[in-house]
Tab-separated table of C-alpha atoms and ligand atoms in Angstrom:
chain	number	residue	atom	x	y	z
A	1	MET	CA	-22.628	11.895	22.982
A	2	ASN	CA	-24.440	8.644	21.854
A	3	LYS	CA	-26.687	9.169	19.367
A	4	ILE	CA	-30.310	8.912	20.684
A	5	LEU	CA	-32.388	5.928	20.185
A	6	ILE	CA	-35.951	5.435	20.218
A	7	ALA	CA	-37.717	1.970	19.842
A	8	GLY	CA	-40.983	1.160	19.179
A	9	ASN	CA	-42.016	-2.056	20.677
A	10	TRP	CA	-45.326	-3.253	19.178
A	11	LYS	CA	-45.474	-6.549	21.033
A	12	MET	CA	-48.307	-8.801	20.212
A	13	ASN	CA	-50.250	-5.749	18.207
A	14	LYS	CA	-51.470	-4.995	15.001
A	15	THR	CA	-52.246	-7.386	11.982
A	16	VAL	CA	-50.363	-6.402	8.580
A	17	PRO	CA	-52.754	-3.803	7.210
A	18	GLU	CA	-52.645	-1.904	10.622
A	19	SER	CA	-48.995	-2.156	10.683
A	20	LEU	CA	-48.692	-0.645	7.440
A	21	GLU	CA	-51.251	2.450	8.294
A	22	LEU	CA	-49.297	2.882	11.546
A	23	ILE	CA	-45.949	3.207	9.163
A	24	HIS	CA	-47.533	5.278	6.853
A	25	ALA	CA	-48.699	7.628	9.020
A	26	LEU	CA	-45.235	7.878	11.078
A	27	LYS	CA	-43.362	8.386	8.107
A	28	GLU	CA	-45.694	11.273	6.819
A	29	LYS	CA	-44.704	12.985	10.282
A	30	LEU	CA	-40.874	12.148	10.211
A	31	ARG	CA	-40.082	13.523	6.023
A	32	SER	CA	-37.834	15.673	8.349
A	33	PRO	CA	-34.469	14.406	9.385
A	34	CYS	CA	-34.456	13.576	12.673
A	35	ALA	CA	-31.942	13.809	15.913
A	36	ALA	CA	-32.992	10.214	16.944
A	37	GLU	CA	-32.281	7.025	15.199
A	38	VAL	CA	-35.910	5.740	15.167
A	39	VAL	CA	-36.854	1.904	15.038
A	40	LEU	CA	-39.583	0.010	14.796
A	41	ILE	CA	-40.270	-3.452	16.104
A	42	PRO	CA	-43.874	-5.051	15.070
A	43	PRO	CA	-44.819	-8.648	15.364
A	44	PHE	CA	-43.177	-11.124	12.798
A	45	THR	CA	-45.957	-11.021	10.521
A	46	SER	CA	-45.753	-7.566	9.793
A	47	LEU	CA	-41.749	-7.680	9.177
A	48	HIS	CA	-41.801	-8.109	5.484
A	49	SER	CA	-43.981	-5.774	4.492
A	50	ALA	CA	-43.056	-3.137	6.915
A	51	ALA	CA	-39.386	-3.578	5.663
A	52	GLU	CA	-40.314	-3.025	2.247
A	53	ASP	CA	-42.374	-0.019	3.038
A	54	LEU	CA	-39.207	1.294	4.793
A	55	ARG	CA	-37.046	1.083	1.922
A	56	GLY	CA	-35.490	4.286	1.377
A	57	SER	CA	-36.054	6.054	4.716
A	58	ASP	CA	-34.266	6.644	8.067
A	59	ILE	CA	-36.601	3.866	10.287
A	60	GLN	CA	-34.907	1.134	10.704
A	61	LEU	CA	-36.648	-2.196	11.820
A	62	GLY	CA	-36.536	-4.771	14.460
A	63	ALA	CA	-37.631	-8.237	15.755
A	64	GLN	CA	-39.067	-9.156	19.055
A	65	ASN	CA	-37.094	-12.285	19.574
A	66	LEU	CA	-35.158	-15.084	17.733
A	67	SER	CA	-34.399	-18.424	18.077
A	68	HIS	CA	-31.227	-19.100	20.212
A	69	LEU	CA	-30.992	-22.259	17.394
A	70	GLY	CA	-29.711	-21.935	13.761
A	71	SER	CA	-32.279	-23.196	11.249
A	72	GLY	CA	-33.537	-26.484	11.003
A	73	ALA	CA	-36.129	-28.641	12.860
A	74	VAL	CA	-36.903	-26.593	15.348
A	75	THR	CA	-40.993	-25.947	14.888
A	76	GLY	CA	-42.243	-22.252	15.734
A	77	GLU	CA	-38.949	-20.461	15.945
A	78	VAL	CA	-37.533	-17.718	13.681
A	79	SER	CA	-34.132	-17.686	13.350
A	80	GLY	CA	-31.767	-14.540	13.163
A	81	THR	CA	-30.471	-15.269	9.567
A	82	MET	CA	-34.256	-15.146	8.727
A	83	LEU	CA	-34.854	-11.674	10.289
A	84	ILE	CA	-32.156	-10.281	8.371
A	85	SER	CA	-33.464	-11.535	5.463
A	86	ALA	CA	-36.947	-10.062	6.386
A	87	GLY	CA	-34.821	-6.627	6.766
A	88	CYS	CA	-34.080	-6.213	10.705
A	89	LYS	CA	-31.065	-4.665	11.954
A	90	TYR	CA	-32.237	-4.991	15.385
A	91	VAL	CA	-33.801	-7.762	17.733
A	92	LEU	CA	-34.753	-7.277	21.438
A	93	VAL	CA	-33.162	-9.746	23.623
A	94	GLY	CA	-34.300	-10.521	27.504
A	95	HIS	CA	-37.403	-8.592	27.394
A	96	SER	CA	-38.992	-9.029	30.840
A	97	GLU	CA	-42.382	-10.868	29.267
A	98	ARG	CA	-39.724	-13.474	27.610
A	99	ARG	CA	-38.283	-13.819	30.884
A	100	THR	CA	-41.700	-13.912	32.792
A	101	LEU	CA	-44.375	-15.889	30.406
A	102	PHE	CA	-41.671	-17.955	28.450
A	103	HIS	CA	-39.182	-18.610	31.404
A	104	GLU	CA	-36.467	-17.100	29.422
A	105	SER	CA	-33.447	-17.351	31.983
A	106	ASP	CA	-30.285	-15.245	31.978
A	107	ALA	CA	-28.366	-18.140	30.376
A	108	LEU	CA	-30.676	-18.729	27.649
A	109	ILE	CA	-30.903	-14.992	27.198
A	110	HIS	CA	-27.014	-15.553	26.650
A	111	GLN	CA	-27.283	-18.061	24.224
A	112	LYS	CA	-29.859	-15.620	22.097
A	113	LEU	CA	-27.410	-12.726	22.498
A	114	LYS	CA	-24.454	-15.018	20.879
A	115	THR	CA	-26.665	-16.271	18.122
A	116	ALA	CA	-27.980	-12.738	16.907
A	117	LEU	CA	-24.358	-11.576	16.718
A	118	SER	CA	-23.481	-14.080	15.167
A	119	GLU	CA	-26.421	-13.944	12.361
A	120	GLY	CA	-25.217	-10.134	11.962
A	121	LEU	CA	-28.204	-8.410	14.270
A	122	HIS	CA	-27.920	-5.756	16.809
A	123	PRO	CA	-29.409	-6.954	20.185
A	124	ILE	CA	-30.843	-4.638	22.283
A	125	PHE	CA	-30.710	-6.243	25.288
A	126	CYS	CA	-32.999	-5.739	28.230
A	127	VAL	CA	-32.238	-5.571	31.987
A	128	GLY	CA	-34.594	-5.000	35.130
A	129	GLU	CA	-35.736	-5.755	38.397
A	130	SER	CA	-38.949	-6.540	39.656
A	131	GLY	CA	-41.089	-4.640	42.071
A	132	GLU	CA	-40.277	-7.116	44.985
A	133	GLU	CA	-36.845	-6.826	44.119
A	134	ARG	CA	-36.911	-3.285	44.451
A	135	ASP	CA	-38.740	-3.052	47.562
A	136	ALA	CA	-35.569	-5.740	49.088
A	137	GLY	CA	-33.133	-3.292	47.625
A	138	LYS	CA	-31.757	-5.901	45.259
A	139	THR	CA	-32.222	-3.879	42.265
A	140	LYS	CA	-28.049	-3.224	41.684
A	141	ASP	CA	-27.578	-7.072	42.160
A	142	ILE	CA	-30.236	-7.939	39.569
A	143	ILE	CA	-28.957	-6.070	37.097
A	144	ASN	CA	-25.171	-6.803	37.775
A	145	ASN	CA	-26.127	-10.350	37.814
A	146	GLN	CA	-28.419	-9.805	34.446
A	147	LEU	CA	-25.162	-7.924	32.395
A	148	THR	CA	-23.005	-10.270	34.003
A	149	VAL	CA	-23.904	-13.900	32.708
A	150	GLY	CA	-26.290	-12.073	29.286
A	151	LEU	CA	-22.563	-10.901	28.634
A	152	ASN	CA	-20.798	-13.284	29.401
A	153	GLY	CA	-17.410	-13.881	27.196
A	154	LEU	CA	-18.785	-11.694	24.485
A	155	THR	CA	-15.622	-9.509	22.802
A	156	LEU	CA	-15.314	-5.758	22.772
A	157	MET	CA	-16.022	-6.369	18.850
A	158	GLU	CA	-19.531	-7.387	19.494
A	159	MET	CA	-20.305	-5.059	22.430
A	160	ARG	CA	-19.792	-2.499	20.058
A	161	LYS	CA	-23.486	-3.673	18.733
A	162	ILE	CA	-25.431	-4.023	21.632
A	163	THR	CA	-27.582	-1.358	23.382
A	164	ILE	CA	-28.744	-1.794	27.066
A	165	ALA	CA	-32.305	-1.079	27.280
A	166	TYR	CA	-32.916	-0.624	31.432
A	167	GLU	CA	-36.516	-1.656	31.876
A	168	PRO	CA	-37.836	-2.042	35.454
A	169	VAL	CA	-40.452	-4.421	35.407
A	170	TRP	CA	-42.606	-2.548	37.615
A	171	ALA	CA	-42.910	0.264	35.135
A	172	ILE	CA	-43.716	-1.694	32.123
A	173	GLY	CA	-47.138	-1.340	31.155
A	174	THR	CA	-48.152	-0.358	34.148
A	175	GLY	CA	-48.431	3.372	33.568
A	176	LYS	CA	-45.877	4.015	36.457
A	177	ASN	CA	-42.366	5.227	35.105
A	178	ALA	CA	-39.080	5.191	36.596
A	179	LYS	CA	-38.769	8.676	37.935
A	180	PRO	CA	-35.839	10.601	35.663
A	181	GLU	CA	-33.517	10.131	38.685
A	182	GLN	CA	-34.124	6.571	39.413
A	183	ALA	CA	-33.794	6.123	35.748
A	184	GLN	CA	-30.314	8.307	35.785
A	185	GLU	CA	-28.893	6.430	38.959
A	186	ILE	CA	-29.424	2.935	37.261
A	187	HIS	CA	-27.922	3.536	34.085
A	188	GLU	CA	-24.681	4.503	35.739
A	189	VAL	CA	-24.816	1.588	37.536
A	190	ILE	CA	-25.203	-0.592	34.256
A	191	ARG	CA	-22.354	2.056	32.366
A	192	SER	CA	-19.710	1.382	35.579
A	193	ARG	CA	-20.400	-2.592	35.253
A	194	LEU	CA	-19.525	-2.197	31.604
A	195	ALA	CA	-16.715	-0.297	32.672
A	196	SER	CA	-15.227	-2.919	34.777
A	197	LEU	CA	-16.297	-5.845	32.768
A	198	TYR	CA	-14.981	-4.090	29.426
A	199	ASP	CA	-13.079	-0.185	29.838
A	200	PRO	CA	-14.641	3.052	30.412
A	201	GLU	CA	-14.598	3.490	26.770
A	202	LEU	CA	-16.743	1.081	25.947
A	203	ALA	CA	-19.207	1.959	28.586
A	204	GLN	CA	-19.320	5.488	27.529
A	205	GLY	CA	-19.893	4.245	23.881
A	206	THR	CA	-23.080	1.949	24.655
A	207	ARG	CA	-26.180	3.436	24.227
A	208	ILE	CA	-28.246	2.340	27.332
A	209	ILE	CA	-31.807	2.939	26.879
A	210	TYR	CA	-34.803	3.491	29.058
A	211	GLY	CA	-38.169	1.829	28.995
A	212	GLY	CA	-41.478	1.797	30.972
A	213	SER	CA	-44.208	3.475	30.964
A	214	VAL	CA	-42.515	6.225	28.582
A	215	ASN	CA	-45.181	8.579	26.778
A	216	PRO	CA	-44.972	12.425	25.300
A	217	GLU	CA	-45.654	13.824	28.857
A	218	ASN	CA	-42.504	12.121	30.901
A	219	SER	CA	-40.454	11.659	27.843
A	220	SER	CA	-38.666	15.149	28.032
A	221	SER	CA	-37.249	14.691	31.546
A	222	LEU	CA	-36.398	11.056	31.385
A	223	LEU	CA	-34.596	11.327	28.308
A	224	SER	CA	-32.920	14.803	29.227
A	225	GLN	CA	-30.318	12.855	31.944
A	226	SER	CA	-26.850	12.521	31.299
A	227	ASP	CA	-27.157	8.516	30.785
A	228	VAL	CA	-30.121	7.920	29.189
A	229	ASP	CA	-29.071	7.333	25.195
A	230	GLY	CA	-32.524	6.790	24.705
A	231	ALA	CA	-36.189	4.760	25.042
A	232	LEU	CA	-38.037	1.752	24.503
A	233	VAL	CA	-41.508	2.774	24.304
A	234	GLY	CA	-44.351	-0.285	24.624
A	235	GLY	CA	-47.690	1.394	24.479
A	236	ALA	CA	-47.320	4.512	23.500
A	237	SER	CA	-45.744	3.683	19.931
A	238	LEU	CA	-49.063	2.044	19.208
A	239	ASP	CA	-50.237	5.393	17.943
A	240	ALA	CA	-48.219	7.898	15.638
A	241	ASP	CA	-48.988	11.179	17.810
A	242	SER	CA	-47.981	9.872	20.737
A	243	PHE	CA	-44.581	7.791	19.259
A	244	TYR	CA	-43.695	11.005	17.312
A	245	ALA	CA	-44.210	13.112	20.019
A	246	ILE	CA	-41.663	11.454	21.814
A	247	ILE	CA	-38.872	11.199	19.436
A	248	ASN	CA	-39.901	15.313	18.973
A	249	ALA	CA	-39.181	15.049	23.308
A	250	ILE	CA	-35.212	15.379	22.408
A	251	LYS	CA	-33.509	18.321	23.113
B	301	LIG	C1	-41.602	-2.407	26.286
B	301	LIG	O1	-42.981	-3.136	26.188
B	301	LIG	O2	-40.670	-2.367	26.300
B	301	LIG	C2	-42.430	-1.133	27.482
B	301	LIG	C3	-41.597	-0.220	27.997
B	301	LIG	O3	-44.140	-1.110	27.464
B	301	LIG	P1	-44.716	-0.233	28.117
B	301	LIG	O4	-43.527	1.285	27.435
B	301	LIG	O5	-45.703	-0.012	27.651
B	301	LIG	O6	-44.638	0.397	29.603
């Protein structure tokens, strides 16, 4: 059984003081050890202060994006090495908002995964189909293709650092979460793809988390599915009470 991971993606929300306020509230609630690994993913501007504030706690830090390039003349980008130095362990790669708003292709996402791994980060690799793709019966093909291109050539050792997040695009920020059995079905597809690309042991040991309108009301049924190893939470992670309730939903 994989350790459950609950990650909060704050997206483009929270100034530095607001970030620290939320972290203080969460730390207060998470005083006693909990069953999940908790990861906060604030905007870049809050990372360093967040890391200072989280020193000594069990809460991990992640970034929302990284450059596929190394350091140097790349104005406006942030490298994996910078993220590590700011205190990050994790980084999101392939989030649907990056794919749609910034036209990130599967090939670029593959580059980002390679760069993140070579710089020492643990990527949370997001995959998911749009509503139209689901309606057209293409969900499994889309997911399998995103996995095949994104993970192309990664070694077993690299794969052990990767978490996969299944995030159906139609469920992100819409309040329309996947039904637990829909999430379970696609998590099984992902696991069997990992088994055929690598081996069953790697597939079993890879955390596959669900994201898309997770909230305190639906988290328990989603997290009780056998192939759901955690949650990537957007909107509901912006409030300490609701994020804590999701963390507490683990049985
Ligand atoms: C996300 O941004 O990864 C996400 C799942 O958002 P929300 O929980 O708001 O749907």
